[in-house]
Coordinates of C-alpha atoms in Angstrom, one line a residue:
M1 CA 37.8 -56.4 -46.2
T2 CA 38.7 -53.4 -48.3
S3 CA 35.4 -51.7 -47.8
S4 CA 35.6 -52.1 -44.0
M5 CA 39.1 -50.7 -44.0
Q6 CA 37.9 -47.6 -45.9
K7 CA 34.9 -47.0 -43.6
T8 CA 35.5 -43.8 -41.5
L9 CA 33.5 -41.9 -38.9
R10 CA 32.1 -39.8 -41.8
D11 CA 30.6 -42.9 -43.4
S12 CA 28.6 -43.6 -40.3
A13 CA 25.3 -41.8 -40.5
A14 CA 24.9 -41.9 -36.7
T15 CA 28.4 -40.4 -36.1
R16 CA 28.2 -37.6 -38.6
W17 CA 24.8 -36.6 -37.3
M18 CA 26.2 -36.8 -33.7
V19 CA 28.9 -34.3 -34.8
L20 CA 26.2 -32.1 -36.3
L21 CA 24.4 -32.2 -33.0
F22 CA 27.5 -31.0 -31.1
L23 CA 27.9 -28.1 -33.6
A24 CA 24.2 -27.3 -33.6
F25 CA 24.0 -27.2 -29.8
A26 CA 27.0 -24.8 -29.6
M27 CA 25.3 -22.5 -32.1
F28 CA 22.1 -22.9 -30.1
C29 CA 23.8 -21.5 -27.1
S30 CA 25.3 -18.6 -29.2
Y31 CA 21.9 -17.8 -30.6
I32 CA 20.6 -17.4 -27.1
F33 CA 23.2 -14.9 -26.2
M34 CA 22.9 -13.0 -29.4
D35 CA 19.3 -12.0 -28.5
I36 CA 19.6 -12.2 -24.8
L37 CA 18.5 -8.6 -24.3
S38 CA 15.9 -8.5 -27.1
P39 CA 12.9 -9.6 -25.0
I40 CA 13.8 -7.2 -22.2
K41 CA 14.4 -4.0 -24.3
D42 CA 11.7 -2.3 -22.1
L43 CA 13.6 -3.3 -18.9
M44 CA 16.9 -2.0 -20.4
Q45 CA 15.2 1.4 -20.9
S46 CA 13.5 1.5 -17.5
T47 CA 16.4 0.2 -15.4
R48 CA 19.5 1.2 -17.4
G49 CA 18.3 4.3 -19.3
W50 CA 18.8 2.8 -22.7
D51 CA 16.5 4.5 -25.2
S52 CA 15.9 3.0 -28.6
T53 CA 19.0 4.7 -30.1
A54 CA 21.3 3.4 -27.3
F55 CA 19.7 -0.1 -27.5
G56 CA 20.1 -0.2 -31.3
T57 CA 23.6 1.1 -31.3
M58 CA 24.7 -1.5 -28.7
Q59 CA 23.0 -4.3 -30.6
G60 CA 24.6 -3.3 -33.9
S61 CA 28.0 -3.3 -32.2
E62 CA 28.0 -7.1 -32.4
T63 CA 29.3 -6.9 -36.0
F64 CA 31.4 -3.7 -35.8
L65 CA 34.9 -5.4 -35.6
N66 CA 33.9 -7.9 -38.2
V67 CA 33.0 -5.2 -40.7
F68 CA 35.3 -2.3 -40.0
V69 CA 38.4 -4.2 -38.7
F70 CA 37.8 -6.9 -41.3
F71 CA 38.0 -9.6 -38.6
L72 CA 35.7 -11.9 -40.5
I73 CA 38.1 -11.9 -43.5
F74 CA 40.9 -12.8 -41.1
A75 CA 38.7 -15.5 -39.6
G76 CA 38.2 -17.0 -43.0
I77 CA 42.0 -17.0 -43.5
I78 CA 42.5 -18.6 -40.1
L79 CA 39.9 -21.2 -41.0
D80 CA 41.6 -22.0 -44.3
K81 CA 45.1 -22.1 -42.8
M82 CA 44.5 -23.6 -39.3
G83 CA 41.4 -25.8 -40.0
V84 CA 38.1 -26.2 -38.4
R85 CA 39.3 -27.7 -35.1
F86 CA 41.5 -24.8 -34.1
T87 CA 38.9 -22.3 -35.3
A88 CA 36.1 -24.1 -33.3
V89 CA 37.9 -23.8 -30.0
L90 CA 39.1 -20.3 -30.7
S91 CA 35.7 -19.1 -31.6
G92 CA 34.1 -20.6 -28.5
A93 CA 36.7 -18.9 -26.2
V94 CA 36.3 -15.5 -27.9
M95 CA 32.5 -15.7 -27.5
L96 CA 32.9 -16.5 -23.8
V97 CA 35.3 -13.6 -23.2
G98 CA 33.0 -11.1 -24.9
A99 CA 29.9 -12.3 -23.2
T100 CA 31.5 -12.0 -19.8
I101 CA 32.4 -8.4 -20.5
N102 CA 28.8 -7.8 -21.7
W103 CA 27.5 -9.3 -18.5
Y104 CA 29.6 -7.1 -16.2
A105 CA 28.5 -4.0 -18.0
V106 CA 24.9 -4.5 -17.0
T107 CA 25.5 -5.5 -13.4
E108 CA 24.9 -3.5 -10.3
M109 CA 28.7 -3.7 -9.7
F110 CA 29.4 -1.6 -12.8
M111 CA 26.9 1.1 -11.8
G112 CA 28.5 3.8 -9.8
S113 CA 32.0 2.3 -10.3
S114 CA 35.1 4.2 -11.5
L115 CA 34.9 2.2 -14.7
E116 CA 31.4 3.6 -15.3
A117 CA 32.7 7.2 -14.7
W118 CA 35.5 6.6 -17.2
F119 CA 33.1 5.4 -19.9
N120 CA 30.8 8.4 -19.2
N121 CA 33.7 10.7 -19.8
N122 CA 35.4 8.9 -22.7
L123 CA 34.6 7.4 -26.1
N124 CA 32.2 10.2 -26.8
Y125 CA 34.1 11.1 -30.0
I126 CA 36.1 8.6 -32.1
P127 CA 38.2 10.5 -34.7
G128 CA 37.5 9.4 -38.3
F129 CA 34.6 7.1 -37.3
D130 CA 32.4 10.0 -36.2
E131 CA 33.1 11.9 -39.4
L132 CA 32.1 8.8 -41.4
G133 CA 29.0 8.2 -39.2
I134 CA 30.0 4.7 -38.2
S135 CA 31.2 5.1 -34.6
P136 CA 29.9 2.4 -32.3
F137 CA 29.5 5.1 -29.6
Y138 CA 28.1 8.6 -29.3
R139 CA 28.0 11.5 -26.9
G140 CA 25.3 10.9 -24.3
M141 CA 25.3 7.1 -24.7
P142 CA 24.9 5.4 -21.3
A143 CA 28.2 4.1 -20.0
S144 CA 26.8 0.6 -19.5
A145 CA 25.7 0.5 -23.1
K146 CA 29.2 1.6 -24.2
F147 CA 31.0 -1.1 -22.2
A148 CA 28.3 -3.7 -23.1
A149 CA 29.0 -2.8 -26.8
I150 CA 32.7 -3.6 -26.4
G151 CA 31.8 -7.0 -25.0
F152 CA 29.3 -7.6 -27.7
M153 CA 31.9 -6.7 -30.4
I154 CA 34.2 -9.3 -29.0
F155 CA 31.4 -11.8 -28.8
G156 CA 30.4 -11.0 -32.4
C157 CA 33.9 -11.8 -33.6
G158 CA 33.6 -15.3 -32.0
V159 CA 30.0 -16.0 -33.1
E160 CA 30.6 -15.1 -36.7
M161 CA 33.9 -17.1 -36.7
A162 CA 31.9 -20.0 -35.3
G163 CA 29.3 -19.6 -38.1
I164 CA 31.7 -19.9 -40.9
M165 CA 33.5 -22.8 -39.1
V166 CA 30.3 -24.7 -38.6
S167 CA 29.4 -24.3 -42.3
R168 CA 32.9 -25.5 -43.3
G169 CA 32.7 -28.4 -40.8
I170 CA 29.3 -29.5 -42.2
V171 CA 30.8 -29.4 -45.7
K172 CA 33.7 -31.6 -44.5
W173 CA 31.5 -34.2 -42.7
F174 CA 28.6 -34.4 -45.1
K175 CA 30.4 -34.1 -48.5
G176 CA 28.7 -36.6 -50.8
H177 CA 25.9 -37.1 -48.2
E178 CA 22.9 -35.1 -47.0
M179 CA 24.6 -31.7 -47.0
A180 CA 21.6 -29.4 -47.5
L181 CA 19.6 -31.4 -45.0
A182 CA 22.4 -31.2 -42.5
M183 CA 22.8 -27.4 -43.0
G184 CA 19.1 -26.8 -42.7
S185 CA 18.8 -29.1 -39.7
E186 CA 21.7 -27.4 -37.9
M187 CA 20.1 -24.0 -38.4
A188 CA 16.7 -25.2 -37.4
L189 CA 18.0 -26.7 -34.2
A190 CA 20.2 -23.7 -33.5
R191 CA 17.3 -21.3 -33.9
L192 CA 15.5 -23.0 -31.0
G193 CA 17.9 -20.7 -29.1
V194 CA 15.7 -17.8 -30.2
A195 CA 12.6 -19.3 -28.5
T196 CA 14.7 -20.3 -25.5
C197 CA 15.9 -16.8 -25.1
M198 CA 12.5 -15.3 -25.5
I199 CA 11.0 -17.6 -22.8
F200 CA 13.8 -17.5 -20.2
S201 CA 15.5 -14.2 -20.5
P202 CA 12.5 -12.2 -18.9
V203 CA 12.1 -14.9 -16.3
F204 CA 15.7 -14.5 -15.0
A205 CA 15.4 -10.7 -15.2
K206 CA 12.3 -10.7 -13.0
L207 CA 13.2 -13.7 -10.8
G208 CA 11.8 -13.3 -7.3
G209 CA 10.0 -10.1 -8.2
D210 CA 13.3 -8.1 -8.1
I211 CA 14.3 -6.9 -11.6
D212 CA 17.9 -7.4 -12.5
V213 CA 18.8 -7.6 -16.2
S214 CA 22.3 -9.0 -15.5
R215 CA 20.8 -12.3 -14.4
S216 CA 19.5 -12.8 -18.0
V217 CA 23.0 -12.2 -19.4
A218 CA 24.6 -14.5 -16.8
F219 CA 22.3 -17.2 -18.0
G220 CA 23.7 -16.7 -21.5
V221 CA 27.3 -16.7 -20.3
V222 CA 26.8 -20.1 -18.6
L223 CA 25.4 -21.5 -21.9
L224 CA 28.4 -20.2 -23.8
M225 CA 30.7 -22.2 -21.4
I226 CA 28.7 -25.3 -22.5
A227 CA 29.2 -24.3 -26.1
L228 CA 32.9 -24.2 -25.6
I229 CA 32.8 -27.7 -24.2
M230 CA 30.8 -28.8 -27.3
F231 CA 33.5 -27.4 -29.6
I232 CA 36.3 -29.1 -27.7
V233 CA 34.4 -32.5 -28.1
Y234 CA 34.1 -31.7 -31.8
F235 CA 37.9 -31.0 -31.9
F236 CA 38.7 -34.6 -30.9
M237 CA 36.1 -36.2 -33.2
D238 CA 37.4 -34.2 -36.2
K239 CA 41.0 -35.1 -35.3
K240 CA 40.0 -38.8 -35.3
L241 CA 38.4 -38.4 -38.7
D242 CA 41.6 -37.0 -40.2
E243 CA 43.6 -39.8 -38.7
Q244 CA 41.3 -42.3 -40.4
T245 CA 41.3 -40.6 -43.8
G246 CA 44.9 -39.5 -43.8
E247 CA 43.8 -36.0 -44.9
A248 CA 45.8 -33.0 -43.6
E249 CA 43.9 -30.5 -41.5
E250 CA 45.5 -27.7 -43.4
K251 CA 45.5 -27.4 -47.2
D252 CA 48.7 -28.0 -49.1
D253 CA 48.3 -24.9 -51.2
P254 CA 49.0 -21.7 -49.3
F255 CA 46.4 -18.9 -49.1
K256 CA 46.9 -16.2 -51.6
V257 CA 45.3 -12.8 -51.9
S258 CA 44.4 -13.7 -55.5
D259 CA 42.1 -16.3 -54.1
I260 CA 39.8 -13.6 -52.7
G261 CA 40.1 -11.9 -56.1
N262 CA 38.8 -15.0 -57.8
I263 CA 35.9 -15.2 -55.4
L264 CA 35.0 -11.5 -56.0
R265 CA 35.0 -11.9 -59.8
S266 CA 32.2 -14.4 -59.6
S267 CA 28.8 -12.8 -60.4
G268 CA 27.1 -15.8 -58.7
F269 CA 29.0 -15.2 -55.5
W270 CA 27.9 -11.6 -55.4
L271 CA 24.3 -12.4 -56.0
V272 CA 24.3 -14.9 -53.2
A273 CA 26.2 -12.5 -50.9
L274 CA 23.8 -9.6 -51.6
L275 CA 20.8 -11.9 -51.1
C276 CA 22.3 -12.9 -47.8
V277 CA 22.8 -9.4 -46.5
L278 CA 19.3 -8.3 -47.6
Y279 CA 17.5 -11.3 -46.2
Y280 CA 19.4 -11.5 -42.9
S281 CA 19.2 -7.8 -42.4
A282 CA 15.4 -8.1 -42.5
I283 CA 15.4 -10.9 -39.9
F284 CA 18.1 -10.7 -37.3
P285 CA 17.7 -6.9 -36.5
F286 CA 14.0 -7.4 -36.4
Q287 CA 14.4 -10.2 -33.8
K288 CA 16.0 -7.7 -31.5
Y289 CA 13.0 -5.4 -31.6
A290 CA 10.2 -8.0 -32.3
V291 CA 9.1 -8.4 -28.6
N292 CA 9.0 -4.6 -28.1
M293 CA 7.0 -4.2 -31.4
L294 CA 4.4 -6.7 -30.1
Q295 CA 4.3 -4.9 -26.8
C296 CA 3.5 -1.7 -28.7
N297 CA 0.9 -3.3 -31.0
L298 CA -0.9 -5.8 -28.9
T299 CA -3.1 -5.4 -25.8
F300 CA -2.0 -7.4 -22.8
T301 CA -3.7 -7.7 -19.5
E302 CA -1.5 -7.6 -16.4
L303 CA -1.8 -10.9 -14.5
S304 CA -2.1 -11.2 -10.8
P305 CA 1.2 -12.3 -9.1
D306 CA -0.8 -15.2 -7.6
S307 CA -2.0 -16.5 -11.0
F308 CA -0.7 -19.8 -12.3
W309 CA 0.0 -18.1 -15.6
A310 CA 2.3 -15.5 -13.9
G311 CA 4.5 -18.1 -12.2
N312 CA 7.7 -19.8 -13.2
T313 CA 6.2 -23.3 -13.2
V314 CA 4.2 -22.5 -16.4
T315 CA 7.5 -21.3 -18.0
I316 CA 9.0 -24.8 -17.6
I317 CA 5.8 -26.5 -18.8
Q318 CA 5.7 -24.2 -21.9
Y319 CA 9.3 -24.8 -22.7
V320 CA 8.8 -28.6 -22.4
I321 CA 5.9 -28.3 -24.8
M322 CA 8.1 -26.3 -27.1
L323 CA 10.7 -29.1 -27.1
V324 CA 7.9 -31.6 -27.9
V325 CA 6.8 -29.5 -30.9
A326 CA 10.4 -29.3 -32.1
A327 CA 11.2 -32.9 -31.5
A328 CA 8.0 -34.3 -33.1
A329 CA 8.2 -31.9 -36.1
F330 CA 11.9 -32.7 -36.7
A331 CA 11.4 -36.5 -36.2
S332 CA 8.6 -36.6 -38.6
N333 CA 11.1 -35.9 -41.4
F334 CA 13.0 -39.1 -40.6
S335 CA 10.1 -41.4 -39.8
K336 CA 10.2 -44.4 -42.2
G337 CA 6.5 -45.4 -42.0
K338 CA 3.7 -43.2 -43.1
A339 CA 1.7 -43.9 -40.0
M340 CA 4.6 -42.9 -37.7
R341 CA 5.2 -39.8 -39.8
T342 CA 1.5 -38.8 -39.5
L343 CA 1.5 -39.5 -35.8
M344 CA 4.6 -37.2 -35.3
Q345 CA 3.0 -34.5 -37.3
I346 CA -0.2 -34.7 -35.3
V347 CA 1.7 -34.5 -32.0
A348 CA 3.6 -31.5 -33.3
V349 CA 0.5 -29.6 -34.3
V350 CA -1.4 -30.4 -31.1
A351 CA 1.7 -29.3 -29.0
L352 CA 2.1 -26.2 -31.1
V353 CA -1.5 -25.2 -30.5
A354 CA -1.0 -25.8 -26.7
F355 CA 2.2 -23.7 -26.8
C356 CA 0.4 -20.8 -28.5
Y357 CA -2.5 -21.0 -26.0
M358 CA -0.1 -20.9 -23.1
G359 CA 1.6 -17.9 -24.7
Y360 CA -1.7 -16.1 -24.9
M361 CA -2.7 -17.0 -21.4
R362 CA 0.6 -15.7 -20.1
Q363 CA -0.1 -12.3 -21.6
S364 CA 3.5 -11.5 -22.5
A365 CA 4.9 -10.5 -25.8
E366 CA 8.1 -12.5 -25.4
T367 CA 6.2 -15.8 -25.0
V368 CA 4.2 -14.9 -28.2
F369 CA 7.3 -14.3 -30.3
A370 CA 8.9 -17.5 -28.9
V371 CA 6.9 -19.4 -31.5
F372 CA 9.1 -17.8 -34.2
P373 CA 11.5 -20.8 -34.9
L374 CA 9.0 -23.7 -34.3
L375 CA 7.5 -24.1 -37.8
A376 CA 11.0 -23.7 -39.2
V377 CA 12.3 -26.7 -37.2
G378 CA 9.7 -28.9 -38.9
I379 CA 10.0 -27.7 -42.5
T380 CA 13.8 -26.8 -42.8
P381 CA 14.8 -30.5 -43.0
I382 CA 12.1 -31.0 -45.6
L383 CA 13.4 -28.1 -47.6
G384 CA 17.0 -29.3 -47.2
N385 CA 16.1 -32.8 -48.3
Y386 CA 14.3 -31.4 -51.3
V387 CA 17.3 -29.4 -52.3
D388 CA 19.5 -32.4 -51.9
H389 CA 17.4 -34.6 -54.1
K390 CA 15.4 -32.3 -56.3
G391 CA 17.2 -28.9 -56.4
K392 CA 15.4 -25.6 -57.0
A393 CA 17.5 -23.7 -54.4
A394 CA 17.2 -20.4 -56.2
S395 CA 13.5 -20.7 -56.6
M396 CA 13.2 -21.3 -52.8
L397 CA 15.0 -18.0 -52.2
V398 CA 12.4 -16.2 -54.3
I399 CA 9.5 -17.7 -52.3
G400 CA 11.3 -16.8 -49.1
S401 CA 11.5 -13.2 -50.2
L402 CA 7.8 -13.0 -51.0
L403 CA 6.9 -14.4 -47.6
L404 CA 9.3 -12.0 -45.9
I405 CA 7.7 -9.0 -47.6
A406 CA 4.2 -10.1 -46.7
C407 CA 5.0 -10.6 -43.0
H408 CA 6.7 -7.3 -42.4
L409 CA 3.8 -5.4 -44.2
T410 CA 1.4 -7.4 -42.0
F411 CA 3.2 -6.3 -38.9
A412 CA 3.3 -2.7 -40.2
F413 CA -0.3 -2.2 -41.3
I414 CA -2.6 -5.0 -40.3
L415 CA -1.5 -5.9 -36.7
P416 CA -2.0 -2.3 -35.4
M417 CA -5.6 -2.5 -36.6
F418 CA -6.2 -5.2 -33.9
K419 CA -5.0 -3.0 -31.1
G420 CA -7.5 -3.5 -28.3
N421 CA -8.7 -6.8 -29.8
A422 CA -7.0 -9.2 -27.4
V423 CA -7.8 -12.5 -29.3
G424 CA -7.7 -11.2 -32.9
G425 CA -4.4 -9.4 -32.4
I426 CA -2.8 -12.5 -30.9
I427 CA -4.0 -14.7 -33.8
V428 CA -2.6 -12.3 -36.4
A429 CA 0.6 -12.1 -34.6
Y430 CA 1.0 -15.9 -34.2
V431 CA 0.3 -16.7 -37.9
T432 CA 2.6 -13.9 -39.1
I433 CA 5.4 -14.9 -36.8
L434 CA 5.1 -18.6 -37.8
V435 CA 5.2 -17.7 -41.6
L436 CA 8.1 -15.4 -41.0
G437 CA 10.0 -18.2 -39.3
A438 CA 9.1 -20.6 -42.1
S439 CA 10.4 -18.1 -44.7
F440 CA 13.7 -17.8 -42.8
S441 CA 14.2 -21.5 -43.0
L442 CA 14.4 -21.3 -46.8
V443 CA 17.8 -19.5 -46.5
P444 CA 19.9 -22.1 -44.8
A445 CA 18.2 -24.9 -46.7
A446 CA 18.8 -23.3 -50.1
L447 CA 21.5 -20.6 -49.9
W448 CA 24.4 -22.1 -47.9
P449 CA 24.6 -25.4 -49.8
S450 CA 24.9 -23.4 -53.0
V451 CA 28.2 -21.8 -52.0
P452 CA 30.4 -24.9 -52.7
K453 CA 29.0 -24.8 -56.3
L454 CA 30.3 -21.3 -56.8
V455 CA 33.9 -21.4 -55.4
D456 CA 36.8 -23.9 -55.3
A457 CA 36.9 -26.1 -52.2
K458 CA 40.4 -24.8 -51.3
I459 CA 39.0 -21.4 -50.5
I460 CA 35.5 -22.2 -49.4
G461 CA 36.3 -20.9 -45.9
S462 CA 37.3 -17.5 -47.3
A463 CA 34.2 -17.5 -49.5
Y464 CA 32.0 -18.1 -46.5
A465 CA 33.9 -15.4 -44.6
L466 CA 33.4 -12.9 -47.4
I467 CA 29.7 -13.6 -47.4
F468 CA 29.4 -13.3 -43.6
W469 CA 31.4 -10.1 -43.8
I470 CA 29.0 -8.6 -46.4
Q471 CA 26.1 -9.9 -44.3
N472 CA 27.6 -8.3 -41.2
I473 CA 27.5 -4.8 -42.8
G474 CA 23.7 -5.1 -42.7
L475 CA 23.6 -6.6 -39.2
W476 CA 25.7 -3.7 -38.0
L477 CA 23.7 -1.0 -39.8
F478 CA 20.0 -2.0 -39.4
P479 CA 19.7 -2.5 -35.6
M480 CA 21.1 1.0 -35.3
L481 CA 18.9 2.3 -38.1
I482 CA 15.8 0.8 -36.5
G483 CA 16.6 2.4 -33.2
K484 CA 17.2 5.8 -34.8
V485 CA 14.1 5.6 -37.0
L486 CA 12.0 4.7 -34.0
D487 CA 13.2 7.8 -32.1
K488 CA 12.9 10.1 -35.2
T489 CA 9.4 8.9 -36.1
N490 CA 8.1 9.1 -32.5
P491 CA 9.1 12.7 -31.7
Q492 CA 6.2 13.3 -29.3
L493 CA 6.9 10.2 -27.3
V494 CA 10.6 11.2 -27.0
S495 CA 9.7 14.7 -26.0
D496 CA 7.1 13.5 -23.4
L497 CA 9.7 11.2 -22.0
E498 CA 12.3 14.0 -21.7
T499 CA 9.9 16.4 -20.1
G500 CA 8.6 13.7 -17.7
L501 CA 5.0 13.6 -19.0
I502 CA 5.4 9.8 -19.3
T503 CA 7.5 7.3 -17.5
P504 CA 10.3 5.2 -19.1
Q505 CA 8.1 2.2 -18.6
E506 CA 5.2 3.8 -20.5
A507 CA 7.5 5.0 -23.2
A508 CA 9.1 1.6 -23.8
V509 CA 5.7 0.1 -24.9
S510 CA 4.3 3.1 -26.9
Y511 CA 6.4 3.3 -30.1
D512 CA 4.9 3.4 -33.6
Y513 CA 6.8 0.7 -35.5
T514 CA 5.4 1.4 -39.0
A515 CA 8.4 3.1 -40.5
P516 CA 11.0 0.5 -39.4
L517 CA 8.8 -2.3 -40.6
V518 CA 8.3 -0.7 -44.0
M519 CA 12.1 -0.3 -44.2
L520 CA 12.5 -4.0 -43.5
A521 CA 9.9 -4.9 -46.1
S522 CA 11.8 -2.9 -48.7
L523 CA 14.8 -5.2 -48.1
G524 CA 12.6 -8.1 -48.9
I525 CA 11.6 -6.5 -52.2
A526 CA 15.3 -6.0 -53.1
A527 CA 16.0 -9.6 -52.2
L528 CA 13.1 -10.7 -54.4
L529 CA 14.5 -8.9 -57.4
L530 CA 17.9 -10.3 -56.8
G531 CA 16.4 -13.8 -56.5
F532 CA 15.0 -13.5 -60.1
V533 CA 18.4 -12.3 -61.3
L534 CA 20.1 -15.2 -59.6
K535 CA 17.8 -17.6 -61.4
Y536 CA 18.6 -16.0 -64.7
I537 CA 22.4 -16.0 -64.1
D538 CA 22.3 -19.6 -62.9
K539 CA 20.5 -20.7 -66.1
K540 CA 22.9 -18.8 -68.3
K541 CA 26.2 -19.8 -66.6
G542 CA 25.2 -23.3 -65.4
Y543 CA 26.2 -23.0 -61.7
G544 CA 23.7 -25.8 -60.9
L545 CA 21.9 -23.9 -58.2
E546 CA 18.6 -25.4 -59.4
E547 CA 20.2 -28.9 -59.6
P548 CA 20.1 -31.5 -56.7
N549 CA 23.2 -31.9 -54.5
I550 CA 22.9 -35.7 -54.6
K551 CA 22.8 -37.2 -58.0
E552 CA 20.7 -40.3 -58.1
N553 CA 20.5 -43.0 -60.8
E554 CA 16.8 -43.9 -61.0

């Protein structure tokens, strides 16, 4: 009688995993919009005049307000004071508003409008920001890129607020349960948005043979409407949980500035935060250029418009196969019997090979890079479950850094050697992309569940916000740096484009990506060194990062 009275929604495995699904799907939609322009960088250059510097500056603007207006710090305070429910709905609404602005900026309606003329004549100089070299705009930046950057800034506030809210929500619903598995699974499922974006964004942009990049962005806006609905559903489920437990949504202790001071005085916190910014800066900015990097390093054959592989039907088929890969790989982690687990793994591998074959036959860089999150979907729950029951989170971060370094150096020096070798280049690209995606899965499985071990539960929202803020510095800086480095290290290409010796279409797929990739590999080296330091500090101070999250009496 007593145990049944104490049973809550959180105690039901099915219910808490349903809640996770709502949160993961909302983040899935936000991940799609985050990279919605990444697979069509070449089209942005040829149809909207965005060179690499303009593209990188616009992409980096996503985190500008979070970093320089300290919005993420305020988001953490809002989360601690107002709770996950209010923050969930607010973040969904903010993302939608920013995305709508971003969409309008790249439409035909904006081109030639009085608003375009205003942006051409203004925001060319921002006092203070220009002197510091951190302005989100610059003289000569296309008006559409400026206005899109404003929308992306607003979207960025919402998506990062959603990120810390989801982390806090998972802590709330999975405390004492499979927390690392839940966090890893959420990230694995959400990252399917990357593959979805890579597959469908170019399709919408080229629909009917008429190129219109705004259709891709509109696709992302519709998905963000669905994300907002998911957050609203979560609102009511979380409210029901608090009614059952009698817990207050807000904490009794008021937020104090000294709370942030306590977080900042933790050496463990700083190591995790720096690891985060180094690791994520080597991944997320790379995603924005990865398709173009493949276009510049692989040899693709133009398909006949009448070919089956050039049609939209194959897009749907490939996406369905991708879902089979993800579902089978993910389900294999939860299969009770060995036979069923093996069957699921075989299905996942066969479907993955079919997916890769179709990507090769379609002869497009975006369908090749779409494989990026698929291996992660299968192994992230395994890693999360391992951390829950065996520990070794800090060790996983070291392994992830080693894989990260190896992948970026492979892209920089080995992949270009296969230029002209259609099959060899594709194989190297696929293997490297899969390993990179696998290395990325080590972060959510190992890093995020470690944060509650470093700070008090009352201020965990602020701790996550501070980590995201530090991370956002890198996410603002490196997309812009990659774009500038590309233009600076390809002076002949830039000169030929300016003088009309090559077309924007030719220029967009002719960059040498060696320098940016070496820069990203150096971030991995720094993360590797910090990983070793974290292991030493953890052993010395006993944070328990190498200890399991779930204590079992065996």
